Amino acid sequence: MIGAGLTLMVPIGLVALVSLAAIIVIHMRRKTPPMIVLPSLRFWEPAIADSADRRRFRKPPITLPLLLQLLAALAIGLALARPAMDALPGMAGQRSTPQHSIVLLDGSTSMLSLAGDDDSVTKWDLARDEADDILREWQAGDVITIIVIGSRTQSTSASTEPQIDRLRERIRSTTAPGGIADIDTALELGGDLILPDRANRIILISDGALRANPETASAVEAPIDLRVVGSPENSLPNVAITSIGSQPVANQDGASRLSFALSSFAPETVRLPYRVQADGVDILASELDLLAGETRSVQVTLPQVTQTTEVIVDVGDSFMADNRATLLLEGSGSTGLEILLISDNPGPLERALGALPESRVDVFPTTTPGLRALAAGFDLVVFEGISPPPDDLPNTSMLFVRPIQVGDRFATEGVMGAPAIDRIDAGAPILEGVDLAGVTFGDTPVYRIEASDEVLVRGAANGLTGPLLWRGEIDGLRYVAFGFDLESSNITQRVAFPVLIARTVADLTVAPIPSTLALGDPLLYRISESVAEVAVTNPMGEITILTVPQAVDTVVFDSTGLDGLYTVDELGDDGQVLQASTFVVNAGHPVESDTRPNPSLGDALAGGSASDVAVTERQGLADLWPMLVSIAMAVIALEWLVFSAGVARLPTARSLASAFQRIGGRA
Amino acid sequence: MIRDDARAISVEPLFTDEVLARLRRVILRSRRLARAGLSGEHRSLRKGPSPEFADFKAYSVGDDYRRIDWRAYARFDALFVRESEITTEFDVHLLVDVSRSMDWSSEAGIPTKLRRALQLTGAIGYLSLWHFDRVSITPVGSDAQRRFGPVQGRTNIRRMLSWLERLHAQREGDLTAAMSRLVFERRRAGILLIVSDFLSEDLERLEGAMRGAVGRGWEIALLQIYDPAEADPAAMSVLVETNQAIDLETTMKMPIRNDAPSVAGYLARRRAWLNELETLGGGVRTLHVQIPTTQAVDQTLVQLLRNIGLVS
C-alpha cells in the first residue's frame, strides 16, 4: 500500500522510471544546430561559441517535447508497476482481465462471536456482508467461487449474473457451519480451483482466529488476500468452558465426578462466577480468578444417579454460547457399547475391552450355557479359549481368541512352535496404528480357514505357516479371530494390544453415539443393518431425516452448528423407532473459543514472509494500468503533433491553436 | 521544410478567378476615384491629336499633314491644323525581383515573397492596361528573361497574366543594373515600380541609379515585399536556441543564435537598413512602400490607390 487505497501489484515495474533520467540526459546533450534557410543573413551576427556551448551537456531545456516525453515515460513506468486502487469511479475502475475470486468464508465457531459492542451483529454477519461486496464486484467474464469452511465445507461457483444473484441470496441465508475451520485444506482446495485463463485471487474472510501452515499457503499459485472482520479493539474478551467429562467415583456406586475446564482468553485477569447443576438443580455456585490465557480444571462430585449435569459461567462476553456446557451421564439415553466376554481368565482382555469409551463388559465363564440367549442385546461377544456350538452361536459380531475346533470350524493342521510374523496386511483397518514389531507368540495351531476368510497376520515356524489373525463370517455374522494364546504372548504387555482390541471392536461393532460433541463437529456413527432412516432433532426442534441407503452402515450428521441437546431416532422400514438416543453439542472449544485474531496469520498466508503477499483489508481493487497506458498513448500522439508542428518551446494557447490549425489545414 | 510547403502553394495559379474578381472590383473602384480626381486619366496640358477638338492653328512645316482641316482650307483658303485636348497615357514599367531570396516564406500557410510580388505586379499591370497605360514588365534574375511589353490596351491583360505565371525563381540578379538599363533604353520617362525585398541590393548603387532616373524625369516607387518573420524573427518556430543558417541567395552558411541580444541586434540593423531604404533618392519623385506577404493583393492595391494615388 503506498497511499490511500493505492497498491502497486508489481513494484519492480517502477524501475522503468529510470527512463525519465535517460530522457532528461538525452535532452541535455548538445546537438548539432539544426539547419534553417533564411532569405538573407545580412542582419544576423554570427553566433560565437562560448564555453557553455563547448560543453557536452547543457542544463535541461524546459521544452514541450521534453515535458511530454517525461509524462509519457512516467505513465508507462507507473503502468508497469500495475497500480490498483480501491473503488475507483467510472470506467477507470474497470478491470481488463477476467478475474477468478476464490472466497474462503470462515464459518468456524469463533465466527459466531459478537463483532463488537453491538450484541446483535456477529462476525459471521460481517463476513457475509464482505462476501456480498465481493459478489457485487463481479464483471462479465469473472468467476467467483465461495467456499464456506467449518465442520463441513461448502463450495459454490458462479460465472453469470443470474448465478451471482442466486449465490448472493444463498450466502445471505447461510448459517455458519461452526466447528474448526481447516484453513490449510481450504487453501489446497482453492489452489485446485485456480483457472488458468483468469487472474486468480484467494480472499480469506475471517476473524483472524485461525492457524495456517505457511508451506500450504506458499504452494498456492494465487495471491492471498486476508480480510479480517470484526474489530478486536471493540470486542469483549471471551471466556469459555472448553471441556467437560465425568468418571465414576471409586467405592461410591452410582456416583460420578464431573470435570470441566474454564478458560480465559481475556487480556487480563478475570473473575468467573460459575454454577454446576445436576438434573436442573444447582449443586455448586462458586467463582475463581483466571489469569490472561489461563485454563483451569474444576472437579465436582455429582450426586448419585445424576443423569444430566450442566456448568454455567455467569459473565457477559463476546461469545455467550460457550459459557454453558452440558454432559449426559451414563444411562441417560446415550447408546453405550455392551460387550459380553466369555472367558475363564479374562485379565488383560477384560481390561482392554473395559478401557473402550462408553463400553460395558460383562464376563461369564466358558461353561455358561445358553450363550445365544445370553448374548441377546450385546453388541459384541468375545470368546476366549472356547467356541460355541453351531446351534448356539450368538446373533451378533464375535471375537475369538485361541478358538477350539467345533465341527469343521476352527480345525487345525499341526502347531507352529513360537511362530514369527511372516506376512502382515498393512492396509487393514484393524492393524492401523498397531505396531507388532517385537511381539512374540507361543505355540500356535495352524488353523484351516475358509477361502473367503481374510488373513491379516500370518505366522511361520518349523516349516509351517498359518494365520495368526484373520477375519471372516459365520452364518452371515462377522468375526475376528486371534489364533495365538494371549498368556503365552507378550502382546498384552505392549501398547499394541489395547490399540488392536480397540480397532477390532470398532471393526466389529456399531459405534455408539457420543454423549457430547463440540459445536460444528460432525456426528459420525455406525448403525445397525435394520435401520432405514435416522431422524435428528436439533435444539430448535428442527428435524433432519437421514436416509440410509443399502450397504451403508455409517451415518454422518454435520448440522451441529447449534449448541444444546440433540435427539437421534433410528427408524425401521415401517417407520417404527428402533432406538432413541441423545447427544449434546457444547460450544466451548479450546481453539475456537479463543476469538482473538492470530497475529501471525498474515505471515503464514504469505508463506512465512509478510512482504511476499498482499495481506490487506482492501476491497474492490481496480487495475489502473489500462488508464495509464491510454494516457501515455495520448501524450505520445500529442508529442508527435507538437513535433510535426515544430512547437519546441512552451507554447501559449494562441500559438498552440495556430499550430494545430496549420496541421489541420495541411491535412 | 517550409520551402517545400511554399512550393506546394506556388503550384496554384497566381491569378485565380477569385483573385481576378477581386482585382476587377478594385479597378471599378479606381474609376470612381479617378473621377474624383485622385487618380485615373490625367488631363494633359499638351494639345495633340484627339477626337476632342480644342483649337486651330496655322499650318507650319513639320506639322502632321493628316491633321490639316481641309474644310477650313476650302472656306478660308489657308491651311489650318486641328488641335485637340488629349488624355495622356503613362508608361508604367515594372521591375520584379525573381531572385531566390524572394522564394521564401516563414510559415507553411504564408505565400512566398515571390508569389506576392508576381501577384502585385500582375495587379498593377492589370490596372494600368485597363486604363490604357503602356505597361512593360522586366524580371530581374541571373538569367534575365525576356521583357514583357511595352503593351497597351485591355486585350493584353490575359497575355500579361499568363506571362507572369511562367516566371520562377532564379539566382541572384542585379536590380540596379536592370533599372539603369531600362532608364537608358527608354527615351520617354515614365513610372518605374520596383517590386523586390531589396535584401541583396547595394543601397548606395541603387541610390545612384535612382537619382539618375529621377533626373531624367522618371518617377520611382520601391515596393518592398517582406515576410512578417523578417520583422520579428523570434516568432519563427523553426528557430531554436542555435541554428546553422543558410543564406538562400548566396548559399553562405553561418551559425546564428536565437536569444534576446542577437534578435535585438538583428532588429536594430534592419531598422537602420529600412531607414536608409526609405530615404533613397532624397524623397523627390520617389516612394518606398512596405508590403507584408500576409496582406492580400487587392488590399495592397487599394492601399496604393487610396493613400498614395500613384497608380492611374
Short mmCIF file of C-alpha atoms in Angstrom, two decimals, chain B:
data_model
loop_
_atom_site.label_atom_id
_atom_site.label_comp_id
_atom_site.label_asym_id
_atom_site.label_seq_id
_atom_site.Cartn_x
_atom_site.Cartn_y
_atom_site.Cartn_z
CA MET B 1 10.51 22.18 -44.62
CA ILE B 2 8.90 25.47 -45.29
CA ARG B 3 10.25 25.82 -48.77
CA ASP B 4 8.53 22.63 -49.77
CA ASP B 5 5.28 23.95 -48.43
CA ALA B 6 5.82 27.20 -50.25
CA ARG B 7 6.28 25.27 -53.47
CA ALA B 8 3.12 23.45 -52.77
CA ILE B 9 1.31 26.76 -52.60
CA SER B 10 3.02 28.12 -55.69
CA VAL B 11 1.60 25.25 -57.68
CA GLU B 12 -1.69 27.07 -57.52
CA PRO B 13 -2.28 29.67 -60.27
CA LEU B 14 -1.10 33.13 -59.39
CA PHE B 15 -4.34 34.63 -60.54
CA THR B 16 -7.25 32.53 -59.67
CA ASP B 17 -10.73 33.51 -60.69
CA GLU B 18 -11.29 34.75 -57.19
CA VAL B 19 -8.20 36.97 -57.28
CA LEU B 20 -9.16 38.34 -60.66
CA ALA B 21 -12.69 39.08 -59.50
CA ARG B 22 -11.37 40.97 -56.51
CA LEU B 23 -8.96 42.90 -58.74
CA ARG B 24 -11.82 43.87 -61.06
CA ARG B 25 -13.76 45.18 -58.10
CA VAL B 26 -10.75 47.26 -57.10
CA ILE B 27 -10.41 48.57 -60.63
CA LEU B 28 -14.05 49.59 -60.72
CA ARG B 29 -13.49 51.47 -57.51
CA SER B 30 -10.41 53.07 -59.06
CA ARG B 31 -12.56 54.53 -61.82
CA ARG B 32 -14.70 56.29 -59.32
CA LEU B 33 -11.60 57.51 -57.61
CA ALA B 34 -10.37 58.78 -60.95
CA ARG B 35 -13.45 60.86 -61.43
CA ALA B 36 -12.87 62.33 -58.06
CA GLY B 37 -9.54 63.49 -59.32
CA LEU B 38 -7.47 61.29 -57.10
CA SER B 39 -6.37 59.00 -59.84
CA GLY B 40 -7.14 57.89 -63.34
CA GLU B 41 -6.54 59.58 -66.67
CA HIS B 42 -4.81 62.94 -66.37
CA ARG B 43 -5.92 65.86 -68.47
CA SER B 44 -2.87 66.89 -70.35
CA LEU B 45 -1.65 70.43 -70.86
CA ARG B 46 -0.43 69.41 -74.24
CA LYS B 47 -2.58 69.73 -77.28
CA GLY B 48 -2.49 66.85 -79.59
CA PRO B 49 -4.44 64.61 -81.91
CA SER B 50 -7.68 63.58 -80.33
CA PRO B 51 -11.29 63.30 -81.26
CA GLU B 52 -11.92 66.02 -78.70
CA PHE B 53 -11.44 69.39 -80.63
CA ALA B 54 -9.57 72.14 -78.83
CA ASP B 55 -8.44 74.79 -81.35
CA PHE B 56 -6.97 75.59 -84.78
CA LYS B 57 -3.53 76.82 -85.59
CA ALA B 58 -1.90 77.86 -88.79
CA TYR B 59 -0.03 75.07 -90.53
CA SER B 60 3.70 75.18 -90.30
CA VAL B 61 6.40 72.91 -91.60
CA GLY B 62 6.65 69.76 -89.59
CA ASP B 63 3.02 69.60 -88.63
CA ASP B 64 1.28 66.32 -89.32
CA TYR B 65 -0.47 66.98 -92.60
CA ARG B 66 -3.05 64.44 -91.59
CA ARG B 67 -4.38 66.96 -89.11
CA ILE B 68 -4.97 69.68 -91.77
CA ASP B 69 -8.60 70.72 -91.72
CA TRP B 70 -9.43 70.71 -95.38
CA ARG B 71 -12.86 72.14 -94.80
CA ALA B 72 -11.34 75.22 -93.19
CA TYR B 73 -8.91 75.48 -96.11
CA ALA B 74 -11.82 75.49 -98.54
CA ARG B 75 -13.56 78.14 -96.55
CA PHE B 76 -10.62 80.32 -95.64
CA ASP B 77 -8.06 79.27 -98.29
CA ALA B 78 -5.46 78.87 -95.75
CA LEU B 79 -4.04 75.77 -94.10
CA PHE B 80 -5.08 75.21 -90.57
CA VAL B 81 -4.22 72.33 -88.41
CA ARG B 82 -6.82 70.98 -85.93
CA GLU B 83 -5.62 70.76 -82.41
CA SER B 84 -7.42 68.85 -79.76
CA GLU B 85 -7.04 68.25 -75.94
CA ILE B 86 -5.73 64.75 -75.44
CA THR B 87 -5.68 62.43 -72.44
CA THR B 88 -2.17 61.31 -71.64
CA GLU B 89 -1.20 57.73 -71.10
CA PHE B 90 1.55 56.76 -68.68
CA ASP B 91 4.42 54.46 -69.37
CA VAL B 92 4.36 52.08 -66.47
CA HIS B 93 7.48 49.98 -66.11
CA LEU B 94 7.56 47.20 -63.57
CA LEU B 95 10.83 45.67 -62.39
CA VAL B 96 10.08 42.50 -60.48
CA ASP B 97 12.74 40.70 -58.45
CA VAL B 98 12.66 36.93 -59.10
CA SER B 99 15.85 36.07 -57.23
CA ARG B 100 15.94 33.14 -54.85
CA SER B 101 15.71 35.26 -51.75
CA MET B 102 12.19 36.06 -52.89
CA ASP B 103 11.23 32.38 -52.98
CA TRP B 104 10.83 32.04 -49.20
CA SER B 105 8.19 32.16 -46.56
CA SER B 106 8.49 31.68 -42.84
CA GLU B 107 5.44 29.51 -42.38
CA ALA B 108 3.65 26.98 -44.50
CA GLY B 109 0.45 28.97 -44.68
CA ILE B 110 2.06 32.21 -45.81
CA PRO B 111 2.80 32.76 -49.52
CA THR B 112 6.35 33.34 -50.59
CA LYS B 113 7.55 36.82 -51.31
CA LEU B 114 7.96 35.89 -54.97
CA ARG B 115 4.35 34.83 -55.23
CA ARG B 116 3.14 38.04 -53.64
CA ALA B 117 5.50 40.10 -55.84
CA LEU B 118 4.21 38.49 -59.02
CA GLN B 119 0.61 38.90 -57.88
CA LEU B 120 1.20 42.58 -57.11
CA THR B 121 2.97 43.08 -60.44
CA GLY B 122 0.06 41.46 -62.23
CA ALA B 123 -2.45 43.58 -60.34
CA ILE B 124 -0.70 46.82 -61.16
CA GLY B 125 -0.29 45.75 -64.78
CA TYR B 126 -3.96 44.79 -64.90
CA LEU B 127 -4.98 48.19 -63.56
CA SER B 128 -2.66 50.07 -65.90
CA LEU B 129 -3.72 48.21 -69.01
CA TRP B 130 -7.34 48.73 -68.02
CA HIS B 131 -6.71 52.48 -68.05
CA PHE B 132 -4.82 52.35 -71.36
CA ASP B 133 -1.43 52.99 -69.85
CA ARG B 134 1.53 51.48 -71.55
CA VAL B 135 2.96 48.65 -69.49
CA SER B 136 6.23 46.78 -69.52
CA ILE B 137 7.42 44.17 -67.05
CA THR B 138 11.05 43.23 -66.58
CA PRO B 139 12.01 40.23 -64.42
CA VAL B 140 15.32 40.57 -62.65
CA GLY B 141 17.24 37.33 -62.09
CA SER B 142 20.53 35.73 -63.05
CA ASP B 143 19.41 34.64 -66.50
CA ALA B 144 17.23 37.56 -67.36
CA GLN B 145 14.12 36.52 -69.12
CA ARG B 146 12.58 38.37 -71.95
CA ARG B 147 10.85 41.54 -71.01
CA PHE B 148 7.10 41.75 -71.40
CA GLY B 149 5.83 44.75 -73.37
CA PRO B 150 5.54 47.56 -73.58
CA VAL B 151 1.94 46.92 -74.45
CA GLN B 152 -1.17 48.99 -74.24
CA GLY B 153 -4.82 48.08 -74.14
CA ARG B 154 -7.06 45.76 -72.25
CA THR B 155 -6.66 42.94 -74.71
CA ASN B 156 -3.16 42.39 -73.34
CA ILE B 157 -4.30 41.72 -69.80
CA ARG B 158 -4.76 37.97 -70.18
CA ARG B 159 -1.48 37.61 -72.04
CA MET B 160 0.35 39.55 -69.36
CA LEU B 161 -1.05 37.39 -66.59
CA SER B 162 -0.13 34.21 -68.43
CA TRP B 163 3.37 35.51 -68.90
CA LEU B 164 3.69 36.22 -65.19
CA GLU B 165 2.51 32.73 -64.35
CA ARG B 166 5.51 31.29 -66.12
CA LEU B 167 8.10 33.20 -64.10
CA HIS B 168 10.08 31.32 -61.49
CA ALA B 169 12.85 31.99 -59.05
CA GLN B 170 16.41 32.33 -60.26
CA ARG B 171 19.79 33.04 -58.79
CA GLU B 172 20.69 36.50 -57.67
CA GLY B 173 20.08 39.29 -60.20
CA ASP B 174 21.27 42.89 -60.34
CA LEU B 175 18.27 45.10 -59.79
CA THR B 176 20.26 48.33 -60.00
CA ALA B 177 21.76 47.36 -63.33
CA ALA B 178 18.37 46.38 -64.67
CA MET B 179 16.90 49.71 -63.64
CA SER B 180 19.73 51.67 -65.19
CA ARG B 181 19.43 49.76 -68.40
CA LEU B 182 15.70 50.37 -68.56
CA VAL B 183 16.06 54.10 -67.95
CA PHE B 184 18.78 54.31 -70.51
CA GLU B 185 16.83 52.44 -73.13
CA ARG B 186 13.58 54.31 -72.76
CA ARG B 187 13.60 57.73 -74.26
CA ARG B 188 10.41 58.70 -72.64
CA ALA B 189 10.32 58.94 -68.89
CA GLY B 190 7.63 57.01 -67.11
CA ILE B 191 6.74 55.46 -63.87
CA LEU B 192 9.08 52.78 -62.59
CA LEU B 193 7.83 50.37 -59.97
CA ILE B 194 10.40 48.07 -58.46
CA VAL B 195 8.91 45.07 -56.66
CA SER B 196 11.55 43.37 -54.51
CA ASP B 197 12.69 42.59 -51.00
CA PHE B 198 15.81 44.66 -51.72
CA LEU B 199 17.77 42.38 -49.39
CA SER B 200 20.60 41.75 -51.82
CA GLU B 201 20.89 45.27 -53.09
CA ASP B 202 23.75 47.64 -52.55
CA LEU B 203 21.76 50.67 -51.48
CA GLU B 204 24.48 53.13 -52.48
CA ARG B 205 24.48 51.86 -56.03
CA LEU B 206 20.72 51.79 -56.06
CA GLU B 207 20.51 55.38 -54.86
CA GLY B 208 22.91 56.49 -57.56
CA ALA B 209 20.82 54.83 -60.21
CA MET B 210 17.60 56.25 -58.79
CA ARG B 211 18.97 59.77 -58.73
CA GLY B 212 19.96 59.40 -62.38
CA ALA B 213 16.50 58.19 -63.33
CA VAL B 214 14.73 60.88 -61.38
CA GLY B 215 16.92 63.42 -63.05
CA ARG B 216 15.61 62.19 -66.37
CA GLY B 217 12.03 62.64 -65.30
CA TRP B 218 11.22 59.23 -64.00
CA GLU B 219 9.03 58.62 -61.05
CA ILE B 220 10.19 55.64 -58.97
CA ALA B 221 8.36 53.54 -56.41
CA LEU B 222 10.10 50.91 -54.32
CA LEU B 223 7.52 48.30 -53.37
CA GLN B 224 9.25 46.26 -50.69
CA ILE B 225 7.76 42.81 -50.13
CA TYR B 226 8.61 41.30 -46.78
CA ASP B 227 7.67 38.25 -44.74
CA PRO B 228 6.34 39.02 -41.23
CA ALA B 229 9.04 36.83 -39.75
CA GLU B 230 11.68 39.13 -41.20
CA ALA B 231 10.31 41.87 -38.97
CA ASP B 232 10.07 39.54 -35.96
CA PRO B 233 12.47 36.61 -36.30
CA ALA B 234 11.78 35.39 -32.77
CA ALA B 235 8.33 34.34 -33.95
CA MET B 236 9.80 31.81 -36.37
CA SER B 237 9.00 28.36 -34.94
CA VAL B 238 11.92 26.74 -36.74
CA LEU B 239 14.38 28.87 -34.87
CA VAL B 240 15.79 27.10 -31.83
CA GLU B 241 18.48 28.23 -29.47
CA THR B 242 21.18 27.91 -32.05
CA ASN B 243 20.77 27.30 -35.75
CA GLN B 244 23.04 26.82 -38.68
CA ALA B 245 21.51 29.30 -41.13
CA ILE B 246 21.89 29.23 -44.89
CA ASP B 247 21.55 32.37 -46.99
CA LEU B 248 19.10 31.46 -49.71
CA GLU B 249 20.64 33.89 -52.14
CA THR B 250 24.33 33.30 -51.61
CA THR B 251 24.16 29.79 -50.02
CA MET B 252 26.51 31.11 -47.37
CA LYS B 253 26.27 29.29 -44.00
CA MET B 254 26.51 30.95 -40.65
CA PRO B 255 25.59 29.95 -37.06
CA ILE B 256 23.02 32.24 -35.57
CA ARG B 257 21.62 32.39 -32.09
CA ASN B 258 18.04 32.96 -31.19
CA ASP B 259 18.49 34.78 -27.96
CA ALA B 260 17.41 38.25 -26.90
CA PRO B 261 20.68 40.10 -27.66
CA SER B 262 21.03 38.51 -31.07
CA VAL B 263 17.44 39.27 -32.02
CA ALA B 264 17.75 42.80 -30.73
CA GLY B 265 20.86 43.29 -32.86
CA TYR B 266 19.05 41.90 -35.87
CA LEU B 267 16.13 44.28 -35.41
CA ALA B 268 18.42 47.29 -34.95
CA ARG B 269 20.34 46.55 -38.11
CA ARG B 270 17.18 46.01 -40.08
CA ARG B 271 15.66 49.22 -38.79
CA ALA B 272 18.74 51.15 -39.93
CA TRP B 273 18.59 49.48 -43.32
CA LEU B 274 14.91 50.35 -43.68
CA ASN B 275 15.61 53.97 -42.80
CA GLU B 276 18.23 54.03 -45.47
CA LEU B 277 15.88 52.45 -47.98
CA GLU B 278 13.15 54.98 -47.26
CA THR B 279 15.40 57.91 -47.92
CA LEU B 280 16.79 56.66 -51.17
CA GLY B 281 16.52 59.27 -53.91
CA GLY B 282 16.03 62.06 -51.40
CA GLY B 283 12.28 61.58 -51.41
CA VAL B 284 11.83 63.56 -54.66
CA ARG B 285 9.59 61.67 -57.05
CA THR B 286 10.46 58.50 -55.21
CA LEU B 287 8.40 56.42 -52.93
CA HIS B 288 9.02 53.46 -50.58
CA VAL B 289 6.18 51.19 -49.51
CA GLN B 290 6.45 48.10 -47.28
CA ILE B 291 4.07 45.32 -48.18
CA PRO B 292 3.81 42.22 -45.99
CA THR B 293 3.21 38.92 -47.70
CA THR B 294 0.27 38.30 -45.39
CA GLN B 295 -1.62 41.20 -46.99
CA ALA B 296 -3.96 40.21 -49.80
CA VAL B 297 -3.02 41.67 -53.15
CA ASP B 298 -6.31 43.50 -53.67
CA GLN B 299 -5.91 45.15 -50.29
CA THR B 300 -2.42 46.20 -51.28
CA LEU B 301 -3.79 47.70 -54.47
CA VAL B 302 -6.47 49.62 -52.61
CA GLN B 303 -3.83 50.85 -50.21
CA LEU B 304 -1.76 52.12 -53.09
CA LEU B 305 -4.70 53.80 -54.78
CA ARG B 306 -6.27 55.34 -51.75
CA ASN B 307 -3.27 56.52 -49.80
CA ILE B 308 -0.73 57.19 -52.48
CA GLY B 309 -2.61 57.95 -55.65
CA LEU B 310 0.24 56.52 -57.57
CA VAL B 311 -1.43 54.21 -59.96
CA SER B 312 -3.59 55.79 -62.58
#
